[in-house]
Structure formats: structure tokens, C-alpha cells
Amino acid sequence: MKTRKKLIVYLLLLPLYFTTLSSCTNSKPKMEVSGFKDSKYNFAIFAENKRISFNLRNEKLEKLEEIKPFDKKYHFENESFSKLDNFSFTRTIDGWRVDTYLAKIGQDLSVKLEKPENFDVSSMTTSDKYFYLATKDSIYQYDENFKIINTAKNSSELSSMKIIDGKLYGLAPLFENNELIHYELVVFDESLKKIDEIKLEKLDENSTYMDMVFYKDNIYITETYNEKDSSGKPNPGNKILVYNLKTAEQSSIELKYPYPNQIYIDEINENLIIQNLEYYVPEDVWTVYSLKDGSQHQIELAKYRLPKEELSAPFFTQKDGLYYFLMSDSILQVDGKDMKEHSYSFKDFDIKSPYALLLEN
């Protein structure tokens, strides 16, 4: 009789056991992860096996602090990093869209995660007060605590967004009967009310434009791809479209190396810093274009990669006219004034798959 009672109790508890097991094995990542005790450093790195900070001493990295990794499963989307106050905002990537989170990263490498309203994020940016993200048909305005302030519907997906003079500019391809007819700049005020649409006449409808930056009245837009060839491979784009917001004049810059993708502005040295897609450019270079004299300089990353390393764009950041590339076992520093390079090795610190780099405030 006792055995039978035990069996009944066991059978009754069995579903609860599997429910509990399932909830444990499919648990979501922690919403908040604490960071360093001290947030003063020259460099701090997120890697798969740790978070670690360094100071520079005698041109070498000196370890300051090391703590557990943020999460082995998740990396950050480096192209989306934007600053707001003393935080960096981006999103996580792991190959599965259902596990995409918005991420708020502190200077101490603490991380706060939040589920977005929609995972189909096409672009992100920040103003001095808000954090914006665009999806296929909507734009969301968040405060720094991930509270949604405003939303707006948009008829086209924005491949890039920038805040210019307090207004939000989005680069939008417009389609008709599934055919691209032209590109335009969609302009919103701070409350996400649409206030203008600027047709970009000189953008080729056969090309794909991916990113943009603003400097001294001009918006610079990268032409990444042109038409596909017979094998389906996209032909290279090799231009930067220039649109002047005051005069509406459109011009273009022709680059020596093709497939310009992400673009950044160094206001101190007046340089455009351009990622040439490493998948299609065997030289594995980034281009620095001088807005002063039109000269072009290539930063060759191949010599800083490990043997047989799988190509992917390194994490890029900049400060005070210096550019920093996070490589697999080093930090490459390039001076935007004279293009001198210096590599800081961290191969002796057991750092596996580094994926994000923060600099001192």
C-alpha cells in the first residue's frame, strides 16, 4: 500500500519536475550583470571568457582587474554602439533572433539587458537624451532606462540613423511593386513626428547604401553594393555620396578600395574612417579619407590577424583623434594625424574571442 502511495505521489510530481527542469535549462540571461570595482582604466575588453581592464605603462598593457564574462552565449553588435551619458547602448547577437536584447553597458562593464518591442532591428542611434532604434516599419524612442517615450510608424526600413541639430535623420530605400525606385532621407523631430522627406536624386537605384555620418553641413553615405553579377555575387560599390543639408547639392567621392560599409567621422583630424567589407576585399583594409585634401590612406589589418583567422570586422572605436581596432590578440592604435600605427599585445592574458572594447572616459 505504501509503495502504491509513493508511486502516485511520484506520478503527480513528475510533470512539475519536468516543468522546473525545462524552465532551468531554457532560462533567460540575467537582466543585470555587475561590473568592475574600479572603472578607471585605459582599455577594457569584453571577451568570451572574461572581462578585463588595462592601463598603459611603458607602451605595454598592464592588467588592472579581471572578472567573469558577461555571458558566453551573447556578443554585442559592434556597429550599433552609441554613447548616452556614461553608458554605451547596443544590442546582443547570438544567431537566434528570439534571444536578441537591448544592452546598456556601464563604464565599469556592467550590463543591463532589455527585450525590445520588436527584434527586427535595422539601425540604432542616440541623442544627448534618448536612445532610438528602427525596425522594418517602426521607430522607437527610449530613455536611458529602456522606457519607451514615443513610437512612430515608418513606410520603409531605415538602414542608418543619425541625430543632426536635434532632428533624427534616417536613410530609407523606397520601393514600388517590390522594386527600389529611389532613396531618401526621412526627417523626424525629437518626438518622432515626421517633418521632411528629402529625395536623394544621385543615389543609384541599383546600388545598396548602408551607413552615413554627418560633418559640417554634409551627410556622407556609403555605397556598399552595386548590381549583382550572374553568379549572384553583389558587384562592388566604391563611392561615398555627399549631400549638403544647406544647399541640397549632391556630389560623390570615389574610393580606391570597394565595398565601403560602416563609416565614421574623426572631427579632430577631419577624416572619414571607412570599413571596406573584408569578405570581398582580399587586402583586408579600412580606408581613411581626408576631408582636407582628398587623400586616401589604407589601414592594413591582415598583418595583425592570427594565421588562418576567420575574417570578420574588428570592433572599432576612437578617441581624441586616435583610432582603435580590437584584434584577436592585440589592440591596434592608429593616429589619425600621421597614420602611425602601434599594436598593444594581450596574447599573454588568456583572452579568448574578444568582441568589444571600451576606452577611458
Tab-separated table of C-alpha atoms in Angstrom:
chain	number	residue	atom	x	y	z
A	1	MET	CA	0.000	0.000	0.000
A	2	LYS	CA	2.819	2.390	0.939
A	3	THR	CA	4.574	1.602	-2.326
A	4	ARG	CA	1.435	2.407	-4.269
A	5	LYS	CA	1.054	5.748	-2.453
A	6	LYS	CA	4.682	6.599	-3.234
A	7	LEU	CA	4.089	5.789	-6.901
A	8	ILE	CA	1.009	8.027	-7.030
A	9	VAL	CA	2.903	10.908	-5.410
A	10	TYR	CA	5.793	10.383	-7.829
A	11	LEU	CA	3.469	10.429	-10.843
A	12	LEU	CA	1.773	13.581	-9.582
A	13	LEU	CA	5.128	15.348	-9.088
A	14	LEU	CA	6.654	14.176	-12.376
A	15	PRO	CA	5.109	16.915	-14.557
A	16	LEU	CA	6.233	19.555	-12.048
A	17	TYR	CA	9.754	18.145	-12.167
A	18	PHE	CA	9.966	18.394	-15.955
A	19	THR	CA	8.419	21.870	-15.925
A	20	THR	CA	11.047	23.016	-13.417
A	21	LEU	CA	13.840	21.354	-15.407
A	22	SER	CA	12.634	22.966	-18.620
A	23	SER	CA	12.470	26.402	-17.031
A	24	CYS	CA	16.035	25.993	-15.753
A	25	THR	CA	17.544	24.780	-18.989
A	26	ASN	CA	15.728	27.429	-21.040
A	27	SER	CA	16.258	30.259	-18.567
A	28	LYS	CA	16.811	33.763	-19.890
A	29	PRO	CA	20.112	35.528	-19.304
A	30	LYS	CA	20.386	37.754	-16.265
A	31	MET	CA	18.847	41.159	-16.795
A	32	GLU	CA	21.630	42.908	-14.895
A	33	VAL	CA	25.277	41.908	-14.502
A	34	SER	CA	27.595	43.848	-12.186
A	35	GLY	CA	30.946	45.171	-13.359
A	36	PHE	CA	34.370	46.214	-12.098
A	37	LYS	CA	35.030	47.707	-8.680
A	38	ASP	CA	37.008	50.489	-10.377
A	39	SER	CA	36.025	51.982	-13.724
A	40	LYS	CA	39.271	53.925	-14.209
A	41	TYR	CA	41.422	52.349	-16.908
A	42	ASN	CA	42.897	52.972	-20.358
A	43	PHE	CA	41.301	49.931	-22.031
A	44	ALA	CA	38.646	47.402	-21.028
A	45	ILE	CA	37.749	44.302	-23.044
A	46	PHE	CA	34.701	42.057	-23.251
A	47	ALA	CA	35.708	38.510	-24.234
A	48	GLU	CA	34.034	35.113	-24.173
A	49	ASN	CA	35.986	34.008	-21.100
A	50	LYS	CA	36.363	37.242	-19.094
A	51	ARG	CA	36.036	40.983	-18.739
A	52	ILE	CA	39.415	42.593	-18.190
A	53	SER	CA	40.843	46.118	-17.844
A	54	PHE	CA	44.311	47.539	-18.530
A	55	ASN	CA	46.433	50.612	-18.149
A	56	LEU	CA	49.292	51.501	-20.442
A	57	ARG	CA	52.741	51.548	-18.901
A	58	ASN	CA	55.927	51.842	-20.954
A	59	GLU	CA	53.946	51.142	-24.143
A	60	LYS	CA	52.649	47.830	-22.759
A	61	LEU	CA	49.348	46.674	-21.276
A	62	GLU	CA	49.292	46.239	-17.510
A	63	LYS	CA	46.316	44.316	-16.111
A	64	LEU	CA	44.161	46.108	-13.560
A	65	GLU	CA	41.113	43.946	-12.944
A	66	GLU	CA	39.572	40.731	-14.224
A	67	ILE	CA	36.033	39.443	-13.639
A	68	LYS	CA	33.708	36.797	-15.025
A	69	PRO	CA	32.449	37.160	-18.598
A	70	PHE	CA	29.171	38.937	-19.238
A	71	ASP	CA	27.683	35.837	-20.897
A	72	LYS	CA	29.396	33.250	-23.087
A	73	LYS	CA	26.363	32.967	-25.334
A	74	TYR	CA	25.957	36.622	-26.193
A	75	HIS	CA	28.124	39.115	-28.033
A	76	PHE	CA	27.440	42.762	-28.768
A	77	GLU	CA	26.619	44.177	-32.186
A	78	ASN	CA	29.632	46.463	-32.549
A	79	GLU	CA	28.179	48.512	-35.404
A	80	SER	CA	25.363	49.668	-33.118
A	81	PHE	CA	27.419	51.102	-30.236
A	82	SER	CA	26.220	54.606	-29.316
A	83	LYS	CA	27.050	56.739	-26.282
A	84	LEU	CA	24.475	58.316	-23.954
A	85	ASP	CA	25.744	59.934	-20.754
A	86	ASN	CA	28.332	57.492	-19.343
A	87	PHE	CA	26.751	54.445	-20.961
A	88	SER	CA	27.054	52.632	-24.273
A	89	PHE	CA	23.916	51.298	-25.923
A	90	THR	CA	23.818	48.425	-28.391
A	91	ARG	CA	22.140	45.033	-28.852
A	92	THR	CA	23.198	41.454	-28.336
A	93	ILE	CA	23.686	38.927	-31.097
A	94	ASP	CA	23.809	35.151	-30.842
A	95	GLY	CA	22.473	33.913	-34.171
A	96	TRP	CA	18.973	33.412	-32.797
A	97	ARG	CA	16.692	36.409	-33.149
A	98	VAL	CA	14.490	35.268	-30.244
A	99	ASP	CA	17.422	35.921	-27.908
A	100	THR	CA	18.169	39.446	-29.058
A	101	TYR	CA	18.315	42.014	-26.274
A	102	LEU	CA	18.991	45.705	-25.998
A	103	ALA	CA	22.106	46.286	-23.908
A	104	LYS	CA	23.104	49.193	-21.682
A	105	ILE	CA	26.803	48.979	-20.831
A	106	GLY	CA	28.353	50.928	-17.992
A	107	GLN	CA	31.880	52.300	-17.938
A	108	ASP	CA	32.557	49.629	-15.293
A	109	LEU	CA	31.486	46.972	-17.848
A	110	SER	CA	28.233	46.290	-16.020
A	111	VAL	CA	25.435	45.233	-18.372
A	112	LYS	CA	21.687	45.701	-18.265
A	113	LEU	CA	19.547	43.847	-20.805
A	114	GLU	CA	16.034	44.540	-22.009
A	115	LYS	CA	13.782	42.780	-24.511
A	116	PRO	CA	12.899	45.157	-27.367
A	117	GLU	CA	9.349	45.513	-28.639
A	118	ASN	CA	10.474	44.111	-31.983
A	119	PHE	CA	13.622	42.074	-32.686
A	120	ASP	CA	13.948	43.044	-36.338
A	121	VAL	CA	16.296	45.945	-35.600
A	122	SER	CA	17.809	47.632	-38.666
A	123	SER	CA	19.607	50.597	-37.090
A	124	MET	CA	20.203	52.357	-33.767
A	125	THR	CA	21.497	55.705	-32.544
A	126	THR	CA	21.468	58.053	-29.538
A	127	SER	CA	20.939	61.751	-28.914
A	128	ASP	CA	22.087	63.540	-25.767
A	129	LYS	CA	18.875	62.387	-24.033
A	130	TYR	CA	17.384	59.432	-25.879
A	131	PHE	CA	18.134	56.087	-27.480
A	132	TYR	CA	16.471	55.280	-30.826
A	133	LEU	CA	16.030	52.059	-32.763
A	134	ALA	CA	14.394	51.354	-36.105
A	135	THR	CA	12.689	48.150	-37.196
A	136	LYS	CA	11.119	47.207	-40.506
A	137	ASP	CA	8.164	49.556	-40.102
A	138	SER	CA	8.592	51.441	-36.817
A	139	ILE	CA	10.911	53.715	-34.858
A	140	TYR	CA	11.154	53.592	-31.062
A	141	GLN	CA	12.421	56.310	-28.752
A	142	TYR	CA	13.684	55.121	-25.354
A	143	ASP	CA	15.050	56.890	-22.337
A	144	GLU	CA	18.281	55.553	-20.849
A	145	ASN	CA	16.328	53.129	-18.628
A	146	PHE	CA	14.685	51.494	-21.675
A	147	LYS	CA	11.325	53.138	-21.077
A	148	ILE	CA	9.559	53.792	-24.399
A	149	ILE	CA	8.890	57.530	-24.764
A	150	ASN	CA	7.481	57.657	-28.310
A	151	THR	CA	6.923	55.384	-31.302
A	152	ALA	CA	6.311	56.170	-34.956
A	153	LYS	CA	5.336	54.132	-37.979
A	154	ASN	CA	7.580	54.335	-40.994
A	155	SER	CA	6.868	53.116	-44.510
A	156	SER	CA	10.421	51.935	-45.130
A	157	GLU	CA	13.228	50.253	-43.198
A	158	LEU	CA	15.977	52.666	-42.161
A	159	SER	CA	19.473	51.342	-42.854
A	160	SER	CA	21.087	54.125	-40.819
A	161	MET	CA	20.007	56.868	-38.388
A	162	LYS	CA	21.791	59.976	-37.130
A	163	ILE	CA	20.872	62.897	-34.865
A	164	ILE	CA	21.635	66.206	-36.603
A	165	ASP	CA	20.809	69.546	-34.964
A	166	GLY	CA	18.257	67.921	-32.691
A	167	LYS	CA	16.487	66.095	-35.534
A	168	LEU	CA	16.530	62.393	-36.386
A	169	TYR	CA	17.614	61.628	-39.965
A	170	GLY	CA	17.008	58.158	-41.393
A	171	LEU	CA	18.352	56.704	-44.647
A	172	ALA	CA	15.408	54.971	-46.335
A	173	PRO	CA	15.113	52.951	-49.547
A	174	LEU	CA	11.665	53.371	-51.148
A	175	PHE	CA	10.054	50.509	-53.055
A	176	GLU	CA	7.209	50.311	-55.544
A	177	ASN	CA	5.865	46.886	-56.585
A	178	ASN	CA	8.887	45.325	-54.837
A	179	GLU	CA	11.264	47.429	-56.975
A	180	LEU	CA	13.591	50.008	-55.487
A	181	ILE	CA	12.745	53.380	-57.011
A	182	HIS	CA	14.933	55.761	-55.003
A	183	TYR	CA	16.495	56.576	-51.653
A	184	GLU	CA	15.514	59.407	-49.385
A	185	LEU	CA	16.357	60.982	-46.050
A	186	VAL	CA	13.383	60.862	-43.691
A	187	VAL	CA	13.479	63.555	-41.012
A	188	PHE	CA	11.733	63.446	-37.624
A	189	ASP	CA	11.621	65.914	-34.763
A	190	GLU	CA	12.554	64.881	-31.243
A	191	SER	CA	9.052	63.492	-30.571
A	192	LEU	CA	9.241	61.336	-33.748
A	193	LYS	CA	6.869	63.478	-35.787
A	194	LYS	CA	7.866	63.282	-39.457
A	195	ILE	CA	8.781	66.746	-40.673
A	196	ASP	CA	10.537	66.205	-44.019
A	197	GLU	CA	11.431	63.749	-46.793
A	198	ILE	CA	14.488	64.533	-48.904
A	199	LYS	CA	14.822	62.633	-52.175
A	200	LEU	CA	18.425	61.724	-52.995
A	201	GLU	CA	18.491	62.049	-56.759
A	202	LYS	CA	22.052	60.833	-57.293
A	203	LEU	CA	21.736	57.582	-55.371
A	204	ASP	CA	21.693	54.742	-57.913
A	205	GLU	CA	18.565	52.578	-57.586
A	206	ASN	CA	20.715	49.580	-58.492
A	207	SER	CA	23.017	50.138	-55.534
A	208	THR	CA	22.746	49.421	-51.811
A	209	TYR	CA	23.608	52.184	-49.356
A	210	MET	CA	24.348	51.107	-45.799
A	211	ASP	CA	25.589	53.836	-43.466
A	212	MET	CA	26.057	57.576	-43.074
A	213	VAL	CA	27.764	60.234	-40.941
A	214	PHE	CA	27.357	63.996	-40.632
A	215	TYR	CA	30.025	66.683	-40.549
A	216	LYS	CA	29.923	70.441	-41.304
A	217	ASP	CA	26.591	70.554	-43.180
A	218	ASN	CA	27.357	67.391	-45.186
A	219	ILE	CA	25.929	63.896	-44.874
A	220	TYR	CA	28.290	61.187	-46.170
A	221	ILE	CA	26.613	57.947	-47.327
A	222	THR	CA	28.372	54.686	-48.242
A	223	GLU	CA	27.552	52.857	-51.486
A	224	THR	CA	28.341	49.298	-50.400
A	225	TYR	CA	26.979	47.221	-53.301
A	226	ASN	CA	26.007	47.704	-56.894
A	227	GLU	CA	24.010	45.257	-59.023
A	228	LYS	CA	24.607	41.514	-58.575
A	229	ASP	CA	26.539	39.633	-61.225
A	230	SER	CA	25.365	36.451	-62.988
A	231	SER	CA	26.533	34.274	-60.076
A	232	GLY	CA	24.538	36.311	-57.565
A	233	LYS	CA	27.569	37.999	-56.014
A	234	PRO	CA	26.997	41.708	-55.408
A	235	ASN	CA	29.155	43.939	-57.549
A	236	PRO	CA	31.229	46.436	-55.611
A	237	GLY	CA	30.149	49.915	-54.773
A	238	ASN	CA	33.051	52.327	-54.469
A	239	LYS	CA	31.540	55.729	-53.764
A	240	ILE	CA	30.557	57.989	-50.899
A	241	LEU	CA	27.561	60.176	-51.727
A	242	VAL	CA	27.775	63.663	-50.238
A	243	TYR	CA	24.569	65.595	-49.517
A	244	ASN	CA	24.747	69.188	-48.272
A	245	LEU	CA	21.858	69.993	-45.941
A	246	LYS	CA	22.080	73.761	-46.529
A	247	THR	CA	22.374	73.871	-50.319
A	248	ALA	CA	20.822	70.456	-51.217
A	249	GLU	CA	23.817	69.945	-53.513
A	250	GLN	CA	24.774	66.309	-54.147
A	251	SER	CA	28.242	65.111	-55.090
A	252	SER	CA	30.292	61.953	-54.659
A	253	ILE	CA	33.708	60.728	-53.561
A	254	GLU	CA	35.289	57.818	-55.435
A	255	LEU	CA	37.287	55.400	-53.307
A	256	LYS	CA	40.328	53.362	-54.324
A	257	TYR	CA	39.003	50.298	-52.492
A	258	PRO	CA	35.468	48.945	-52.995
A	259	TYR	CA	32.630	47.826	-50.726
A	260	PRO	CA	32.570	50.716	-48.243
A	261	ASN	CA	30.221	49.723	-45.427
A	262	GLN	CA	30.363	51.350	-41.976
A	263	ILE	CA	31.541	54.951	-41.881
A	264	TYR	CA	32.750	57.146	-39.003
A	265	ILE	CA	33.893	60.741	-38.646
A	266	ASP	CA	37.041	61.935	-36.894
A	267	GLU	CA	36.280	65.618	-36.344
A	268	ILE	CA	39.683	66.394	-34.831
A	269	ASN	CA	41.650	65.401	-37.946
A	270	GLU	CA	38.721	65.823	-40.372
A	271	ASN	CA	38.888	62.267	-41.623
A	272	LEU	CA	36.271	59.804	-42.770
A	273	ILE	CA	37.055	56.306	-41.445
A	274	ILE	CA	35.544	53.642	-43.684
A	275	GLN	CA	35.247	49.889	-43.291
A	276	ASN	CA	35.829	48.079	-46.598
A	277	LEU	CA	33.965	44.766	-46.343
A	278	GLU	CA	36.641	42.203	-45.563
A	279	TYR	CA	34.645	39.373	-47.186
A	280	TYR	CA	35.128	40.923	-50.627
A	281	VAL	CA	38.353	42.916	-50.226
A	282	PRO	CA	41.271	40.452	-50.004
A	283	GLU	CA	43.636	43.230	-48.927
A	284	ASP	CA	41.662	43.427	-45.640
A	285	VAL	CA	41.811	47.207	-45.312
A	286	TRP	CA	39.970	50.150	-43.850
A	287	THR	CA	40.165	53.484	-45.691
A	288	VAL	CA	40.906	56.839	-44.071
A	289	TYR	CA	39.752	59.660	-46.354
A	290	SER	CA	40.996	63.179	-45.611
A	291	LEU	CA	38.316	65.843	-45.991
A	292	LYS	CA	41.116	68.445	-46.007
A	293	ASP	CA	42.964	67.331	-49.144
A	294	GLY	CA	41.107	64.287	-50.533
A	295	SER	CA	43.980	61.884	-49.854
A	296	GLN	CA	43.248	58.247	-49.045
A	297	HIS	CA	45.168	56.005	-46.670
A	298	GLN	CA	44.593	52.288	-46.145
A	299	ILE	CA	44.961	50.633	-42.739
A	300	GLU	CA	46.078	47.066	-43.465
A	301	LEU	CA	44.607	44.736	-40.866
A	302	ALA	CA	45.861	41.455	-42.335
A	303	LYS	CA	49.256	41.750	-40.638
A	304	TYR	CA	47.569	41.962	-37.223
A	305	ARG	CA	45.389	38.878	-37.679
A	306	LEU	CA	46.187	35.366	-36.495
A	307	PRO	CA	47.115	32.671	-39.060
A	308	LYS	CA	44.014	31.197	-40.745
A	309	GLU	CA	41.784	33.507	-38.722
A	310	GLU	CA	38.195	33.715	-39.936
A	311	LEU	CA	37.647	37.193	-41.322
A	312	SER	CA	35.241	39.486	-39.549
A	313	ALA	CA	35.254	43.206	-38.930
A	314	PRO	CA	37.113	44.048	-35.722
A	315	PHE	CA	35.442	46.170	-33.082
A	316	PHE	CA	36.263	49.808	-33.835
A	317	THR	CA	36.238	52.859	-31.597
A	318	GLN	CA	38.037	56.211	-31.475
A	319	LYS	CA	39.007	58.961	-29.071
A	320	ASP	CA	40.936	62.235	-29.348
A	321	GLY	CA	41.937	61.620	-32.953
A	322	LEU	CA	43.221	58.097	-32.283
A	323	TYR	CA	41.584	55.005	-33.804
A	324	TYR	CA	41.420	51.624	-32.050
A	325	PHE	CA	40.795	48.204	-33.598
A	326	LEU	CA	40.220	45.209	-31.321
A	327	MET	CA	42.051	42.314	-32.958
A	328	SER	CA	42.186	38.687	-31.772
A	329	ASP	CA	45.313	39.129	-29.623
A	330	SER	CA	46.040	42.863	-29.694
A	331	ILE	CA	44.692	46.396	-29.760
A	332	LEU	CA	45.783	48.313	-32.834
A	333	GLN	CA	46.095	52.077	-32.375
A	334	VAL	CA	46.281	54.365	-35.411
A	335	ASP	CA	47.000	58.083	-35.138
A	336	GLY	CA	44.530	59.953	-37.363
A	337	LYS	CA	47.027	62.776	-37.884
A	338	ASP	CA	50.047	60.938	-39.280
A	339	MET	CA	48.647	57.372	-39.639
A	340	LYS	CA	51.334	55.919	-37.375
A	341	GLU	CA	50.394	52.509	-36.013
A	342	HIS	CA	51.105	50.897	-32.666
A	343	SER	CA	49.972	47.431	-31.560
A	344	TYR	CA	49.415	46.537	-27.896
A	345	SER	CA	49.560	42.772	-27.442
A	346	PHE	CA	47.388	40.944	-24.913
A	347	LYS	CA	48.274	37.412	-26.032
A	348	ASP	CA	49.752	36.625	-22.578
A	349	PHE	CA	46.489	37.335	-20.746
A	350	ASP	CA	44.454	34.320	-21.963
A	351	ILE	CA	41.755	36.404	-23.665
A	352	LYS	CA	39.515	34.265	-25.877
A	353	SER	CA	37.410	35.752	-28.673
A	354	PRO	CA	37.431	39.430	-27.620
A	355	TYR	CA	34.424	41.261	-29.049
A	356	ALA	CA	34.090	44.740	-27.501
A	357	LEU	CA	36.490	47.455	-26.361
A	358	LEU	CA	35.822	50.413	-24.056
A	359	LEU	CA	38.171	53.355	-23.550
A	360	GLU	CA	38.709	55.561	-20.531
A	361	ASN	CA	36.273	58.446	-20.119
